[in-house]
PDB file of C-alpha atoms in Angstrom:
ATOM      1  CA  MET A 783      56.273  27.098 -24.490  1.00  0.00           C
ATOM      2  CA  ALA A 784      57.118  29.226 -27.587  1.00  0.00           C
ATOM      3  CA  HIS A 785      60.361  31.311 -27.523  1.00  0.00           C
ATOM      4  CA  PRO A 786      59.769  35.043 -26.451  1.00  0.00           C
ATOM      5  CA  ALA A 787      61.479  36.025 -29.767  1.00  0.00           C
ATOM      6  CA  LEU A 788      59.439  33.635 -31.571  1.00  0.00           C
ATOM      7  CA  THR A 789      56.032  35.206 -30.261  1.00  0.00           C
ATOM      8  CA  LEU A 790      57.693  38.974 -30.978  1.00  0.00           C
ATOM      9  CA  PHE A 791      57.878  38.593 -34.559  1.00  0.00           C
ATOM     10  CA  PHE A 792      55.785  35.385 -35.737  1.00  0.00           C
ATOM     11  CA  PRO A 793      52.364  34.776 -35.592  1.00  0.00           C
ATOM     12  CA  HIS A 794      51.929  32.053 -33.125  1.00  0.00           C
ATOM     13  CA  PRO A 795      49.021  30.663 -31.050  1.00  0.00           C
ATOM     14  CA  HIS A 796      50.599  31.961 -27.994  1.00  0.00           C
ATOM     15  CA  ASN A 797      50.065  35.474 -29.215  1.00  0.00           C
ATOM     16  CA  ASN A 798      46.696  34.687 -30.930  1.00  0.00           C
ATOM     17  CA  HIS A 799      48.435  34.412 -34.257  1.00  0.00           C
ATOM     18  CA  LYS A 800      49.528  38.136 -34.241  1.00  0.00           C
ATOM     19  CA  ALA A 801      53.408  38.871 -33.819  1.00  0.00           C
ATOM     20  CA  LYS A 802      53.491  40.670 -30.275  1.00  0.00           C
ATOM     21  CA  VAL A 803      55.464  43.611 -31.853  1.00  0.00           C
ATOM     22  CA  LEU A 804      52.203  44.557 -33.775  1.00  0.00           C
ATOM     23  CA  TRP A 805      49.829  44.455 -30.608  1.00  0.00           C
ATOM     24  CA  PRO A 806      48.409  48.185 -29.822  1.00  0.00           C
ATOM     25  CA  ARG A 807      50.235  48.395 -26.565  1.00  0.00           C
ATOM     26  CA  SER A 808      53.490  47.464 -28.341  1.00  0.00           C
ATOM     27  CA  ILE A 809      52.873  50.331 -30.995  1.00  0.00           C
ATOM     28  CA  VAL A 810      53.067  52.638 -27.682  1.00  0.00           C
ATOM     29  CA  VAL A 811      56.382  51.296 -26.476  1.00  0.00           C
ATOM     30  CA  LEU A 812      57.905  51.337 -29.858  1.00  0.00           C
ATOM     31  CA  ILE A 813      56.877  54.973 -30.410  1.00  0.00           C
ATOM     32  CA  GLY A 814      58.033  55.830 -26.893  1.00  0.00           C
ATOM     33  CA  LEU A 815      61.738  54.188 -27.782  1.00  0.00           C
ATOM     34  CA  PHE A 816      61.669  56.238 -30.991  1.00  0.00           C
ATOM     35  CA  ILE A 817      61.284  59.688 -29.251  1.00  0.00           C
ATOM     36  CA  MET A 818      63.454  58.593 -26.430  1.00  0.00           C
ATOM     37  CA  GLY A 819      66.606  57.619 -28.731  1.00  0.00           C
ATOM     38  CA  ARG A 820      66.276  61.010 -30.814  1.00  0.00           C
ATOM     39  CA  SER A 821      65.790  62.698 -27.565  1.00  0.00           C
ATOM     40  CA  ILE A 822      68.801  61.248 -26.120  1.00  0.00           C
ATOM     41  CA  VAL A 823      70.922  62.597 -29.026  1.00  0.00           C
ATOM     42  CA  ASP A 824      69.841  66.135 -28.293  1.00  0.00           C
ATOM     43  CA  ILE A 825      70.580  65.781 -24.379  1.00  0.00           C
ATOM     44  CA  THR A 826      74.029  64.366 -25.030  1.00  0.00           C
ATOM     45  CA  ILE A 827      74.796  67.238 -27.567  1.00  0.00           C
ATOM     46  CA  GLY A 828      73.874  69.502 -24.785  1.00  0.00           C
ATOM     47  CA  LEU A 829      75.578  68.039 -21.841  1.00  0.00           C
ATOM     48  CA  LEU A 830      78.684  66.441 -23.648  1.00  0.00           C
ATOM     49  CA  PRO A 831      79.150  68.504 -26.731  1.00  0.00           C
ATOM     50  CA  GLY A 832      82.410  66.769 -27.331  1.00  0.00           C
ATOM     51  CA  VAL A 833      80.846  63.149 -27.704  1.00  0.00           C
ATOM     52  CA  LEU A 834      78.733  64.051 -30.568  1.00  0.00           C
ATOM     53  CA  GLY A 835      79.987  66.593 -33.048  1.00  0.00           C
ATOM     54  CA  TYR A 836      78.879  67.511 -36.666  1.00  0.00           C
ATOM     55  CA  ALA A 837      80.224  65.944 -39.547  1.00  0.00           C
ATOM     56  CA  SER A 838      78.230  66.822 -42.371  1.00  0.00           C
ATOM     57  CA  GLN A 839      81.182  66.295 -45.014  1.00  0.00           C
ATOM     58  CA  ILE A 840      80.284  69.367 -47.082  1.00  0.00           C
ATOM     59  CA  ASP A 841      83.175  70.831 -48.872  1.00  0.00           C
ATOM     60  CA  PRO A 842      82.354  74.334 -50.316  1.00  0.00           C
ATOM     61  CA  SER A 843      85.169  73.811 -52.996  1.00  0.00           C
ATOM     62  CA  ARG A 844      83.139  70.597 -54.024  1.00  0.00           C
ATOM     63  CA  VAL A 845      79.850  72.539 -54.173  1.00  0.00           C
ATOM     64  CA  ILE A 846      81.599  74.900 -56.624  1.00  0.00           C
ATOM     65  CA  GLU A 847      83.034  72.239 -58.610  1.00  0.00           C
ATOM     66  CA  LEU A 848      79.974  70.665 -59.308  1.00  0.00           C
ATOM     67  CA  THR A 849      77.959  73.509 -59.863  1.00  0.00           C
ATOM     68  CA  ASN A 850      80.530  74.496 -62.582  1.00  0.00           C
ATOM     69  CA  ASN A 851      80.379  71.014 -64.023  1.00  0.00           C
ATOM     70  CA  GLU A 852      76.439  71.564 -64.518  1.00  0.00           C
ATOM     71  CA  ARG A 853      77.515  75.042 -66.078  1.00  0.00           C
ATOM     72  CA  LEU A 854      79.793  73.363 -68.399  1.00  0.00           C
ATOM     73  CA  ASN A 855      77.080  71.076 -69.407  1.00  0.00           C
ATOM     74  CA  ALA A 856      74.846  73.711 -70.423  1.00  0.00           C
ATOM     75  CA  GLY A 857      77.608  75.356 -72.486  1.00  0.00           C
ATOM     76  CA  LEU A 858      78.020  78.428 -70.124  1.00  0.00           C
ATOM     77  CA  THR A 859      81.354  79.721 -68.431  1.00  0.00           C
ATOM     78  CA  ILE A 860      82.041  78.868 -65.007  1.00  0.00           C
ATOM     79  CA  VAL A 861      82.130  80.941 -62.046  1.00  0.00           C
ATOM     80  CA  LYS A 862      84.986  81.587 -59.843  1.00  0.00           C
ATOM     81  CA  GLN A 863      85.011  81.761 -56.332  1.00  0.00           C
ATOM     82  CA  ASN A 864      84.959  85.215 -54.781  1.00  0.00           C
ATOM     83  CA  GLN A 865      86.112  85.826 -51.250  1.00  0.00           C
ATOM     84  CA  GLU A 866      83.740  88.784 -50.704  1.00  0.00           C
ATOM     85  CA  LEU A 867      80.813  86.665 -51.803  1.00  0.00           C
ATOM     86  CA  SER A 868      81.774  83.959 -49.521  1.00  0.00           C
ATOM     87  CA  GLN A 869      81.795  86.578 -46.727  1.00  0.00           C
ATOM     88  CA  ALA A 870      78.455  87.462 -47.530  1.00  0.00           C
ATOM     89  CA  ALA A 871      77.176  83.815 -47.762  1.00  0.00           C
ATOM     90  CA  GLN A 872      78.642  83.268 -44.304  1.00  0.00           C
ATOM     91  CA  ALA A 873      77.064  86.333 -43.027  1.00  0.00           C
ATOM     92  CA  LYS A 874      73.793  85.277 -44.437  1.00  0.00           C
ATOM     93  CA  ALA A 875      74.248  81.985 -42.679  1.00  0.00           C
ATOM     94  CA  ALA A 876      75.162  83.389 -39.229  1.00  0.00           C
ATOM     95  CA  ASP A 877      72.123  85.769 -39.561  1.00  0.00           C
ATOM     96  CA  MET A 878      69.634  83.015 -39.961  1.00  0.00           C
ATOM     97  CA  PHE A 879      70.966  81.062 -36.852  1.00  0.00           C
ATOM     98  CA  ALA A 880      71.114  84.406 -34.950  1.00  0.00           C
ATOM     99  CA  HIS A 881      67.519  85.444 -35.592  1.00  0.00           C
ATOM    100  CA  ASN A 882      66.285  81.937 -35.894  1.00  0.00           C
ATOM    101  CA  TYR A 883      64.770  81.876 -39.421  1.00  0.00           C
ATOM    102  CA  TRP A 884      64.799  79.804 -42.660  1.00  0.00           C
ATOM    103  CA  ALA A 885      63.973  82.446 -45.539  1.00  0.00           C
ATOM    104  CA  HIS A 886      65.819  84.727 -48.100  1.00  0.00           C
ATOM    105  CA  LEU A 887      64.209  87.621 -46.335  1.00  0.00           C
ATOM    106  CA  SER A 888      64.947  87.856 -42.435  1.00  0.00           C
ATOM    107  CA  PRO A 889      62.329  88.748 -39.918  1.00  0.00           C
ATOM    108  CA  THR A 890      64.100  92.280 -39.784  1.00  0.00           C
ATOM    109  CA  GLY A 891      63.391  92.851 -43.102  1.00  0.00           C
ATOM    110  CA  THR A 892      67.193  92.607 -44.286  1.00  0.00           C
ATOM    111  CA  GLU A 893      67.510  91.476 -47.776  1.00  0.00           C
ATOM    112  CA  PRO A 894      70.153  88.867 -49.018  1.00  0.00           C
ATOM    113  CA  TRP A 895      71.436  91.625 -50.904  1.00  0.00           C
ATOM    114  CA  SER A 896      72.490  93.829 -47.973  1.00  0.00           C
ATOM    115  CA  PHE A 897      75.141  91.240 -47.061  1.00  0.00           C
ATOM    116  CA  ILE A 898      76.403  91.192 -50.350  1.00  0.00           C
ATOM    117  CA  THR A 899      76.753  94.848 -50.103  1.00  0.00           C
ATOM    118  CA  SER A 900      78.298  94.963 -46.725  1.00  0.00           C
ATOM    119  CA  SER A 901      81.064  92.508 -47.741  1.00  0.00           C
ATOM    120  CA  GLY A 902      82.175  95.087 -50.215  1.00  0.00           C
ATOM    121  CA  TYR A 903      81.309  93.321 -53.647  1.00  0.00           C
ATOM    122  CA  LYS A 904      79.699  95.816 -55.851  1.00  0.00           C
ATOM    123  CA  TYR A 905      77.504  93.780 -58.081  1.00  0.00           C
ATOM    124  CA  GLN A 906      75.188  94.352 -61.388  1.00  0.00           C
ATOM    125  CA  HIS A 907      73.558  91.161 -60.982  1.00  0.00           C
ATOM    126  CA  ALA A 908      73.189  88.991 -57.640  1.00  0.00           C
ATOM    127  CA  GLY A 909      71.320  85.333 -56.759  1.00  0.00           C
ATOM    128  CA  GLU A 910      71.008  83.382 -53.570  1.00  0.00           C
ATOM    129  CA  ASN A 911      70.569  79.480 -53.386  1.00  0.00           C
ATOM    130  CA  LEU A 912      69.744  77.995 -49.790  1.00  0.00           C
ATOM    131  CA  ALA A 913      69.898  74.522 -48.667  1.00  0.00           C
ATOM    132  CA  ARG A 914      69.801  72.522 -45.239  1.00  0.00           C
ATOM    133  CA  ASP A 915      69.873  68.967 -43.961  1.00  0.00           C
ATOM    134  CA  PHE A 916      71.936  67.619 -46.674  1.00  0.00           C
ATOM    135  CA  GLY A 917      74.807  65.116 -46.241  1.00  0.00           C
ATOM    136  CA  ASN A 918      76.792  65.733 -49.290  1.00  0.00           C
ATOM    137  CA  PRO A 919      77.596  68.271 -52.075  1.00  0.00           C
ATOM    138  CA  SER A 920      76.345  66.086 -54.709  1.00  0.00           C
ATOM    139  CA  ASP A 921      72.864  65.687 -53.199  1.00  0.00           C
ATOM    140  CA  ILE A 922      72.710  69.381 -52.772  1.00  0.00           C
ATOM    141  CA  VAL A 923      73.448  70.308 -56.345  1.00  0.00           C
ATOM    142  CA  LYS A 924      70.851  67.501 -57.780  1.00  0.00           C
ATOM    143  CA  ALA A 925      68.210  69.098 -55.612  1.00  0.00           C
ATOM    144  CA  TRP A 926      69.053  72.388 -57.072  1.00  0.00           C
ATOM    145  CA  MET A 927      69.012  71.096 -60.556  1.00  0.00           C
ATOM    146  CA  ALA A 928      65.791  69.382 -60.014  1.00  0.00           C
ATOM    147  CA  SER A 929      63.944  72.842 -58.958  1.00  0.00           C
ATOM    148  CA  PRO A 930      63.351  74.834 -61.835  1.00  0.00           C
ATOM    149  CA  THR A 931      63.913  78.385 -59.981  1.00  0.00           C
ATOM    150  CA  HIS A 932      67.308  77.144 -58.342  1.00  0.00           C
ATOM    151  CA  ARG A 933      68.167  75.589 -61.727  1.00  0.00           C
ATOM    152  CA  GLN A 934      67.467  78.912 -63.431  1.00  0.00           C
ATOM    153  CA  ASN A 935      69.653  80.645 -60.859  1.00  0.00           C
ATOM    154  CA  LEU A 936      72.546  78.260 -61.199  1.00  0.00           C
ATOM    155  CA  LEU A 937      72.803  78.191 -64.886  1.00  0.00           C
ATOM    156  CA  ASP A 938      72.262  82.250 -65.199  1.00  0.00           C
ATOM    157  CA  SER A 939      74.735  83.069 -67.921  1.00  0.00           C
ATOM    158  CA  ARG A 940      75.256  86.492 -66.271  1.00  0.00           C
ATOM    159  CA  TYR A 941      77.071  85.275 -63.417  1.00  0.00           C
ATOM    160  CA  LYS A 942      80.630  85.318 -63.164  1.00  0.00           C
ATOM    161  CA  ASP A 943      81.199  84.886 -59.449  1.00  0.00           C
ATOM    162  CA  ILE A 944      80.260  82.739 -56.644  1.00  0.00           C
ATOM    163  CA  GLY A 945      80.466  82.519 -52.823  1.00  0.00           C
ATOM    164  CA  ILE A 946      79.772  79.298 -50.590  1.00  0.00           C
ATOM    165  CA  ALA A 947      79.198  79.051 -46.795  1.00  0.00           C
ATOM    166  CA  VAL A 948      78.296  76.029 -44.618  1.00  0.00           C
ATOM    167  CA  MET A 949      77.430  76.292 -41.100  1.00  0.00           C
ATOM    168  CA  ASP A 950      76.251  74.128 -38.369  1.00  0.00           C
ATOM    169  CA  GLY A 951      73.704  75.095 -35.793  1.00  0.00           C
ATOM    170  CA  TYR A 952      70.143  75.178 -34.616  1.00  0.00           C
ATOM    171  CA  LEU A 953      67.065  76.488 -36.333  1.00  0.00           C
ATOM    172  CA  ASN A 954      63.648  76.501 -34.030  1.00  0.00           C
ATOM    173  CA  GLY A 955      65.763  73.919 -31.621  1.00  0.00           C
ATOM    174  CA  VAL A 956      66.453  71.604 -34.342  1.00  0.00           C
ATOM    175  CA  GLU A 957      70.123  70.776 -35.172  1.00  0.00           C
ATOM    176  CA  THR A 958      70.703  71.376 -38.921  1.00  0.00           C
ATOM    177  CA  THR A 959      73.230  72.360 -41.564  1.00  0.00           C
ATOM    178  CA  LEU A 960      72.956  75.532 -43.896  1.00  0.00           C
ATOM    179  CA  VAL A 961      74.465  75.941 -47.010  1.00  0.00           C
ATOM    180  CA  VAL A 962      74.192  79.378 -48.542  1.00  0.00           C
ATOM    181  CA  GLN A 963      75.282  79.729 -52.343  1.00  0.00           C
ATOM    182  CA  ILE A 964      75.535  83.514 -53.674  1.00  0.00           C
ATOM    183  CA  PHE A 965      76.172  84.339 -57.240  1.00  0.00           C
ATOM    184  CA  GLY A 966      77.290  87.919 -58.549  1.00  0.00           C
ATOM    185  CA  THR A 967      78.210  89.632 -61.634  1.00  0.00           C
ATOM    186  CA  PRO A 968      80.738  92.789 -60.758  1.00  0.00           C
ATOM    187  CA  GLN A 969      79.774  96.289 -61.929  1.00  0.00           C
ATOM    188  CA  THR A 970      81.752  97.095 -64.972  1.00  0.00           C
ATOM    189  CA  SER A 971      82.169 100.506 -63.799  1.00  0.00           C
ATOM    190  CA  VAL A 972      81.792 102.681 -60.670  1.00  0.00           C
ATOM    191  CA  SER A 973      78.864 104.379 -62.177  1.00  0.00           C
ATOM    192  CA  ASN A 974      76.780 101.199 -62.680  1.00  0.00           C
ATOM    193  CA  ILE A 975      74.012 100.778 -60.029  1.00  0.00           C
ATOM    194  CA  ALA A 976      73.101  97.379 -58.771  1.00  0.00           C
ATOM    195  CA  SER A 977      69.776  97.525 -59.457  1.00  0.00           C
ATOM    196  CA  GLU A 978      68.974  94.159 -61.397  1.00  0.00           C
ATOM    197  CA  ARG A 979      68.689  91.202 -58.416  1.00  0.00           C
ATOM    198  CA  VAL A 980      68.056  87.930 -59.760  1.00  0.00           C
ATOM    199  CA  GLU A 981      66.687  86.122 -56.501  1.00  0.00           C
ATOM    200  CA  ALA A 982      67.405  82.144 -56.455  1.00  0.00           C
ATOM    201  CA  GLN A 983      66.521  79.478 -54.123  1.00  0.00           C
ATOM    202  CA  PRO A 984      68.683  79.104 -50.957  1.00  0.00           C
ATOM    203  CA  VAL A 985      70.982  76.138 -50.192  1.00  0.00           C
ATOM    204  CA  LEU A 986      72.850  74.625 -47.274  1.00  0.00           C
ATOM    205  CA  ALA A 987      75.265  77.408 -45.374  1.00  0.00           C
ATOM    206  CA  LEU A 988      78.853  76.752 -44.357  1.00  0.00           C
ATOM    207  CA  GLU A 989      80.203  78.229 -40.945  1.00  0.00           C
ATOM    208  CA  PRO A 990      83.076  80.452 -42.332  1.00  0.00           C
ATOM    209  CA  SER A 991      84.274  81.704 -39.239  1.00  0.00           C
ATOM    210  CA  SER A 992      86.675  79.001 -38.189  1.00  0.00           C
ATOM    211  CA  PRO A 993      88.061  76.970 -41.221  1.00  0.00           C
ATOM    212  CA  ASP A 994      88.381  73.811 -39.160  1.00  0.00           C
ATOM    213  CA  LYS A 995      84.585  73.992 -38.525  1.00  0.00           C
ATOM    214  CA  LEU A 996      83.783  73.819 -42.059  1.00  0.00           C
ATOM    215  CA  ILE A 997      84.598  70.209 -42.470  1.00  0.00           C
ATOM    216  CA  PRO A 998      84.897  68.387 -39.302  1.00  0.00           C
ATOM    217  CA  THR A 999      87.177  65.487 -39.328  1.00  0.00           C
ATOM    218  CA  SER A1000      86.090  63.842 -36.519  1.00  0.00           C
ATOM    219  CA  GLY A1001      82.872  63.014 -34.293  1.00  0.00           C
ATOM    220  CA  ILE A1002      79.745  61.435 -35.156  1.00  0.00           C
ATOM    221  CA  SER A1003      77.190  63.437 -36.845  1.00  0.00           C
ATOM    222  CA  PRO A1004      74.135  63.821 -34.592  1.00  0.00           C
ATOM    223  CA  LEU A1005      71.644  64.241 -37.709  1.00  0.00           C
ATOM    224  CA  ASP A1006      72.832  61.078 -39.438  1.00  0.00           C
ATOM    225  CA  LEU A1007      72.678  59.219 -35.738  1.00  0.00           C
ATOM    226  CA  LYS A1008      68.850  60.303 -35.446  1.00  0.00           C
ATOM    227  CA  LYS A1009      68.200  59.682 -38.931  1.00  0.00           C
ATOM    228  CA  SER A1010      69.697  55.950 -38.270  1.00  0.00           C
ATOM    229  CA  TRP A1011      67.880  55.334 -35.363  1.00  0.00           C
ATOM    230  CA  SER A1012      64.641  56.250 -37.516  1.00  0.00           C
ATOM    231  CA  LEU A1013      65.351  54.125 -40.343  1.00  0.00           C
ATOM    232  CA  ALA A1014      66.179  51.268 -37.790  1.00  0.00           C
ATOM    233  CA  PHE A1015      62.610  51.815 -36.593  1.00  0.00           C
ATOM    234  CA  VAL A1016      60.784  51.508 -39.955  1.00  0.00           C
ATOM    235  CA  ILE A1017      63.072  48.425 -40.719  1.00  0.00           C
ATOM    236  CA  LEU A1018      61.688  46.686 -37.686  1.00  0.00           C
ATOM    237  CA  VAL A1019      58.233  47.646 -38.463  1.00  0.00           C
ATOM    238  CA  LEU A1020      58.081  46.811 -41.873  1.00  0.00           C
ATOM    239  CA  PHE A1021      59.805  43.544 -41.225  1.00  0.00           C
ATOM    240  CA  ALA A1022      57.187  42.532 -38.582  1.00  0.00           C
ATOM    241  CA  LEU A1023      54.405  43.746 -41.039  1.00  0.00           C
ATOM    242  CA  SER A1024      55.699  41.606 -43.875  1.00  0.00           C
ATOM    243  CA  LEU A1025      55.969  38.479 -41.789  1.00  0.00           C
ATOM    244  CA  ASP A1026      52.590  38.955 -40.365  1.00  0.00           C
ATOM    245  CA  TRP A1027      51.104  38.984 -43.849  1.00  0.00           C
ATOM    246  CA  ILE A1028      53.054  36.110 -45.081  1.00  0.00           C
ATOM    247  CA  PHE A1029      51.717  33.926 -42.165  1.00  0.00           C
ATOM    248  CA  VAL A1030      48.272  35.174 -42.395  1.00  0.00           C
ATOM    249  CA  LEU A1031      47.894  34.520 -46.334  1.00  0.00           C
ATOM    250  CA  ARG A1032      49.821  31.204 -46.243  1.00  0.00           C
ATOM    251  CA  TYR A1033      48.094  29.495 -43.480  1.00  0.00           C
ATOM    252  CA  ASN A1034      45.016  31.323 -43.620  1.00  0.00           C
ATOM    253  CA  ILE A1035      45.030  32.632 -40.238  1.00  0.00           C
ATOM    254  CA  ILE A1036      41.561  33.754 -38.570  1.00  0.00           C
ATOM    255  CA  ARG A1037      42.324  35.880 -35.783  1.00  0.00           C
ATOM    256  CA  ILE A1038      39.893  36.378 -32.614  1.00  0.00           C
ATOM    257  CA  THR A1039      40.322  40.167 -32.824  1.00  0.00           C
ATOM    258  CA  GLY A1040      41.349  42.236 -36.097  1.00  0.00           C
ATOM    259  CA  ASP A1041      43.128  45.314 -34.965  1.00  0.00           C
ATOM    260  CA  THR A1042      43.182  46.638 -38.288  1.00  0.00           C
ATOM    261  CA  TRP A1043      43.444  49.999 -36.884  1.00  0.00           C
ATOM    262  CA  ALA A1044      47.021  48.934 -35.428  1.00  0.00           C
ATOM    263  CA  HIS A1045      48.317  48.428 -39.143  1.00  0.00           C
ATOM    264  CA  LEU A1046      46.944  51.546 -40.081  1.00  0.00           C
ATOM    265  CA  THR A1047      48.725  53.352 -37.312  1.00  0.00           C
ATOM    266  CA  TYR A1048      52.121  51.880 -38.190  1.00  0.00           C
ATOM    267  CA  PHE A1049      51.686  52.905 -41.794  1.00  0.00           C
ATOM    268  CA  ILE A1050      51.065  56.493 -40.503  1.00  0.00           C
ATOM    269  CA  GLY A1051      53.797  56.244 -38.267  1.00  0.00           C
ATOM    270  CA  ILE A1052      56.233  55.100 -41.018  1.00  0.00           C
ATOM    271  CA  ALA A1053      55.188  57.646 -43.255  1.00  0.00           C
ATOM    272  CA  THR A1054      55.751  60.260 -40.834  1.00  0.00           C
ATOM    273  CA  ILE A1055      59.277  58.956 -39.825  1.00  0.00           C
ATOM    274  CA  LEU A1056      60.243  58.660 -43.501  1.00  0.00           C
ATOM    275  CA  ILE A1057      59.361  62.341 -43.838  1.00  0.00           C
ATOM    276  CA  ILE A1058      61.768  63.268 -40.710  1.00  0.00           C
ATOM    277  CA  ILE A1059      64.472  61.381 -42.079  1.00  0.00           C
ATOM    278  CA  LYS A1060      64.047  62.844 -45.646  1.00  0.00           C
ATOM    279  CA  GLN A1061      67.422  64.675 -46.527  1.00  0.00           C
ATOM    280  CA  GLY A1062      67.388  67.914 -47.387  1.00  0.00           C
ATOM    281  CA  ILE A1063      65.318  71.093 -48.146  1.00  0.00           C
ATOM    282  CA  ILE A1064      65.987  73.811 -50.401  1.00  0.00           C
ATOM    283  CA  LEU A1065      64.516  77.375 -50.469  1.00  0.00           C
TER     284      LEU A1065
END
């Protein structure tokens, strides 16, 4: 009698020369476990918020530092952190969570520039970058630089000041981390009118309401936990598929049933999961 683990992952006469993990009914079970695992994280957050906490490790000052490094590499002057622009970025992040949207323009018609003027910053030029679901500042700045529109905003020679906000919360029922980056050029005189606006793409937003919440020092990141669970699922399936192909090719195994569609289903599932765990979105 073959060991259960052997028939689970290796083609064997006792499993019709097809690993049980690749059987159609196993697909249903694995997909169910995948969904259940991610759901448990969401339920735990709701029932025991102290067990799983946000820990995105995104330091606003590091985002500014990396931004300035790119500007220096391009032969530009650095931008300086401005408290009023940071307040504007915080207000924009809070507004996106409050009104459940991910865009430069709010559903109520509020433009990014409204948050800047409300903070008291009188600007001549202004721009906004947004991002979400990133785990560290380096990936955020790299994503901006890889996008022509975001890169143009980040390397605009007219900007003198910068504000950053990072905030954790839920959009459309999905936990996420937002980063908002706002650039500005102050008016040179009271008579100047803030008429020229350079609309840039958005980045992740920080939660500015409490300094302790900007960079949590403890807790397990629910986002990282769900990504790890998804990645483990992908690795398991790829391992089983690889062993299956190796045995079939090496020993010229002929099966009674083909079940090719099961392999296709796995590939579609893996592609979907990889999209789910893909880190970061910029706007």
